[in-house]
Coordinates of C-alpha atoms in Angstrom, one line a residue:
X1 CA 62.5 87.5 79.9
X2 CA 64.3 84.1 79.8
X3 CA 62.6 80.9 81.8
X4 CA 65.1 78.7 83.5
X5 CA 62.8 75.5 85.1
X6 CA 64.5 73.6 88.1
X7 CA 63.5 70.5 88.1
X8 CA 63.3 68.7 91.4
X9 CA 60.1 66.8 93.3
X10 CA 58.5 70.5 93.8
X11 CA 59.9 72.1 90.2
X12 CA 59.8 75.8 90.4
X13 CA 60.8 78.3 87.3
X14 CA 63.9 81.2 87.5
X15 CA 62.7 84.1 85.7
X16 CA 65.9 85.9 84.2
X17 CA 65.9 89.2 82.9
X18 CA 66.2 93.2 82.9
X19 CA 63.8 94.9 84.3
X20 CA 61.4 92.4 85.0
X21 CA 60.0 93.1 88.5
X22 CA 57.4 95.3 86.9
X23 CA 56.4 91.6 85.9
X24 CA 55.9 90.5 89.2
X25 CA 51.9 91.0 89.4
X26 CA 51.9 88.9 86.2
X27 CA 53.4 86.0 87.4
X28 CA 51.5 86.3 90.1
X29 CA 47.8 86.4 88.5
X30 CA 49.1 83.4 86.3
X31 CA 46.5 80.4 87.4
X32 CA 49.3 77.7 87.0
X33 CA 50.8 79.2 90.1
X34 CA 48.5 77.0 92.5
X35 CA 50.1 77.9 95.6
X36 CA 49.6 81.6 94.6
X37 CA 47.0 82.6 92.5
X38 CA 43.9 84.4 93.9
X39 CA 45.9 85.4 97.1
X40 CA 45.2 88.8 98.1
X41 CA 47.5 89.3 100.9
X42 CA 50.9 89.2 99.9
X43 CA 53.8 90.1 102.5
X44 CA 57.3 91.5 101.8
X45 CA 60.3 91.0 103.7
X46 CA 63.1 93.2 103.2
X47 CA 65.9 95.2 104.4
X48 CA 67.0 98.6 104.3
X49 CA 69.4 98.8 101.9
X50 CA 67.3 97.4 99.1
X51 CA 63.5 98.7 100.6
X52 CA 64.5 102.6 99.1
X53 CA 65.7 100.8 95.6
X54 CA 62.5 98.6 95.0
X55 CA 60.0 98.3 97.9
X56 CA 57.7 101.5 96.8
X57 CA 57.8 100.5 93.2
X58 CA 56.7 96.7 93.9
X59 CA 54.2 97.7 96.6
X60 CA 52.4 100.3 93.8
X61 CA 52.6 97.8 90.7
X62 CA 50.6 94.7 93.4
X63 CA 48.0 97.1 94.4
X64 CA 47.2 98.2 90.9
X65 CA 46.4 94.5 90.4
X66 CA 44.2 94.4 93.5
X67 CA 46.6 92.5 96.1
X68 CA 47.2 93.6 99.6
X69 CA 50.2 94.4 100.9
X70 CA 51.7 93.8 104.1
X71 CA 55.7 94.2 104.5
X72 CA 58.5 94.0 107.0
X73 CA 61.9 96.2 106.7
X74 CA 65.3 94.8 108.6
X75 CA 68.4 95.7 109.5
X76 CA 70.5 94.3 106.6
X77 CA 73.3 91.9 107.5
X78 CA 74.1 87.8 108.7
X79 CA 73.1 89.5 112.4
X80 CA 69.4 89.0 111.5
X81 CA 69.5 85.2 110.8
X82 CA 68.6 84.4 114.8
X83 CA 65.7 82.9 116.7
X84 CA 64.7 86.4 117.9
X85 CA 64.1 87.8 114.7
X86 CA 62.7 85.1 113.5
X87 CA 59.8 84.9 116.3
X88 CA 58.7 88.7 116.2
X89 CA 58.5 87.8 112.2
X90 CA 56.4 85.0 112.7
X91 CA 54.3 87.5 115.6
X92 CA 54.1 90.0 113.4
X93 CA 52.6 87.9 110.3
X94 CA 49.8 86.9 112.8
X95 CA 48.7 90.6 113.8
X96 CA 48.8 91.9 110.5
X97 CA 46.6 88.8 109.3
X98 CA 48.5 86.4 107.4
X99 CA 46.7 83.0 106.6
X100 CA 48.4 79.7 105.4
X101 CA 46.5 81.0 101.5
X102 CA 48.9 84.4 102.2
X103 CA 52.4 84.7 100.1
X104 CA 55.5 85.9 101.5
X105 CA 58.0 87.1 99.3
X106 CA 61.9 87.7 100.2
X107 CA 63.2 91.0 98.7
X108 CA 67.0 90.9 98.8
X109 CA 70.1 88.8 99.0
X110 CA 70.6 85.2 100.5
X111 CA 70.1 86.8 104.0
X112 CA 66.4 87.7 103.5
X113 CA 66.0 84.7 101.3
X114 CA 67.0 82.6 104.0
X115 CA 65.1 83.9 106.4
X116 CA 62.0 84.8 105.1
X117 CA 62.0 81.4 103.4
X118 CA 62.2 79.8 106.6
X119 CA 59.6 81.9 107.9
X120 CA 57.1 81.1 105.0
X121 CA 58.1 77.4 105.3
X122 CA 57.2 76.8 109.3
X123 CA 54.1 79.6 109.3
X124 CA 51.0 77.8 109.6
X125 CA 53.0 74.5 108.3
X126 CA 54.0 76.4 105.3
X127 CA 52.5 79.2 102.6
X128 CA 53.3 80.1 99.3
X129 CA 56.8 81.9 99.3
X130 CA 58.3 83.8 96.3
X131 CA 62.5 84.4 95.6
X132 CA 63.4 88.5 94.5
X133 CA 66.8 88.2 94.9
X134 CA 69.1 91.5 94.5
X135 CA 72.4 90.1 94.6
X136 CA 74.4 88.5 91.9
X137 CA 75.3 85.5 94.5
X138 CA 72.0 85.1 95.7
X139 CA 70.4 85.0 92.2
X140 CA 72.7 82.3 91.5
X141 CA 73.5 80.6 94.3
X142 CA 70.9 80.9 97.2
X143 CA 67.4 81.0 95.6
X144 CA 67.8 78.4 94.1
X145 CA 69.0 76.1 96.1
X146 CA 66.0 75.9 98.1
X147 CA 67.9 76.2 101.2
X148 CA 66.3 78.1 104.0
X149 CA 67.1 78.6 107.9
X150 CA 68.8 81.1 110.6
X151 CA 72.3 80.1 112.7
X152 CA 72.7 79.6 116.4
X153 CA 75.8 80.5 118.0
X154 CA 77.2 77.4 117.9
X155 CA 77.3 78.3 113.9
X156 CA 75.4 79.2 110.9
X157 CA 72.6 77.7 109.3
X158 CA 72.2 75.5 111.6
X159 CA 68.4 75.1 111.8
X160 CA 66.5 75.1 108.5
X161 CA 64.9 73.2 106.0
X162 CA 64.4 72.9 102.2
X163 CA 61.2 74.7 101.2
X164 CA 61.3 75.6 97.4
X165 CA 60.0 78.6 96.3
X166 CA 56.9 79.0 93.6
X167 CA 59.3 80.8 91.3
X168 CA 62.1 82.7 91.7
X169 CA 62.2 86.3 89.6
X170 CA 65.6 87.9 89.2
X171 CA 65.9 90.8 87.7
X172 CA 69.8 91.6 86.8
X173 CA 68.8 95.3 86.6
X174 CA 69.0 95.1 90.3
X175 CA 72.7 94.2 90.6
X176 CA 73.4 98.1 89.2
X177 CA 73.4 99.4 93.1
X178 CA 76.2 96.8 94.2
X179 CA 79.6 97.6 95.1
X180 CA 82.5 95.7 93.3
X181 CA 83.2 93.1 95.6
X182 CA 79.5 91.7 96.2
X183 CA 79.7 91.7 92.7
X184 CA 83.1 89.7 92.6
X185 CA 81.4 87.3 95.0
X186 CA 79.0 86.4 93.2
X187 CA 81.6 85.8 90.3
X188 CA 83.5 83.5 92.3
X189 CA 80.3 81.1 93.0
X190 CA 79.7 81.3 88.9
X191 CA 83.4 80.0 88.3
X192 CA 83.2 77.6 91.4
X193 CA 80.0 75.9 90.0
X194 CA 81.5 76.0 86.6
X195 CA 84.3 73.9 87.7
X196 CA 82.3 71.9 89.7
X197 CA 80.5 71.0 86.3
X198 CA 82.6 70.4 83.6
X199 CA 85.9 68.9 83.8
X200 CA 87.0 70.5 80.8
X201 CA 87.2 74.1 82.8
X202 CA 88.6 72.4 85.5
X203 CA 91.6 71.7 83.7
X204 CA 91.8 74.5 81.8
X205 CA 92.0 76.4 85.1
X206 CA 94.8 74.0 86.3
X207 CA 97.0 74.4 83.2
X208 CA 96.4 78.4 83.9
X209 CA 98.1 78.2 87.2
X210 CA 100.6 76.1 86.3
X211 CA 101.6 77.8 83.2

């Protein structure tokens, strides 16, 4: 497992790797983790699509270590990122007990890391909140960006805030159930940022198109 730190004023760790979520309760019984060690609630949000790939795995591997689990399954898809789903989240961490010394963590792509983030960073003026992404653009673009929020019809992303997570695990064993073009996606935010950083690329990609 490689360790990627992001430094910024609240600096968080990627953890890169394959097959590392059987890691997770590790990280999470690690005492320099603060804002997350000796919680024993911790709450999943999720969708569909990846709940039947990783949910009943996770969920076994925290309760071995003596955490409680609590989770939430969505529709996958953009659709969920509104003020409606975002309030019977927030009702539904409240009856099933959630405290400001809980964890959420956001199993999935940038739609559930976006929204559960947000969740986790406006509940109880904000708890500890942990990054699983699935896809290949969210493990390298959206969690960790700390970038969090849901759109309004006027557009997307339009209310949100930057809440970073406590570490970010991303587990490139997960991208085996993708088709093609998420895949291809995520390619393209790799090549954009690459050009982005280094000049050198940039103009080699230039001379490619001209040539």
């Amino acid at each position: 497992m490689d360790t990627i730190s992001i430094k910024t004023r609240d600096s968080y760790n990627v953890y890169l790797g394959k097959g590392i979520l059987q890691g997770l309760p590790g990280l999470l019984n690690d005492t320099s983790y603060e804002a997350i060690s000796g919680r024993n609630l911790i709450y999943i949000v999720t969708d569909r699509n990846v709940s039947r790939h990783y949910l009943k795995g996770i969920i076994s591997g925290l309760k071995k270590n003596g955490y409680k689990i609590k989770y939430s399954v969505f529709s996958p898809g953009e659709a969920l990122k509104n003020h409606q789903s975002l309030f019977k989240l927030l009702q539904t961490m409240v009856k099933r007990g959630l405290t400001r010394d809980s964890a959420v963590i956001g199993l999935g792509g940038g739609v559930i890391g976006d929204f559960s983030g947000f969740a986790a960073s406006i509940y109880m003026r904000g708890c500890g909140f942990i990054q699983i992404p699935t896809t290949l653009l969210a493990q390298v673009d959206s969690s960790v960006g700390g970038k969090v929020g849901i759109n309004l019809k006027a557009g997307k992303n339009l209310v949100g805030s930057f809440y970073n997570p406590v570490f970010v695990l991303s587990d490139i064993s997960t991208l085996h159930t993708l088709e093609a073009r998420e895949i291809i996606c995520g390619l393209a935010e790799i090549i954009k940022s690459g050009l982005i950083f280094s000049k050198e690329l940039f103009e080699d990609v230039l001379d490619f198109f001209r040539d």
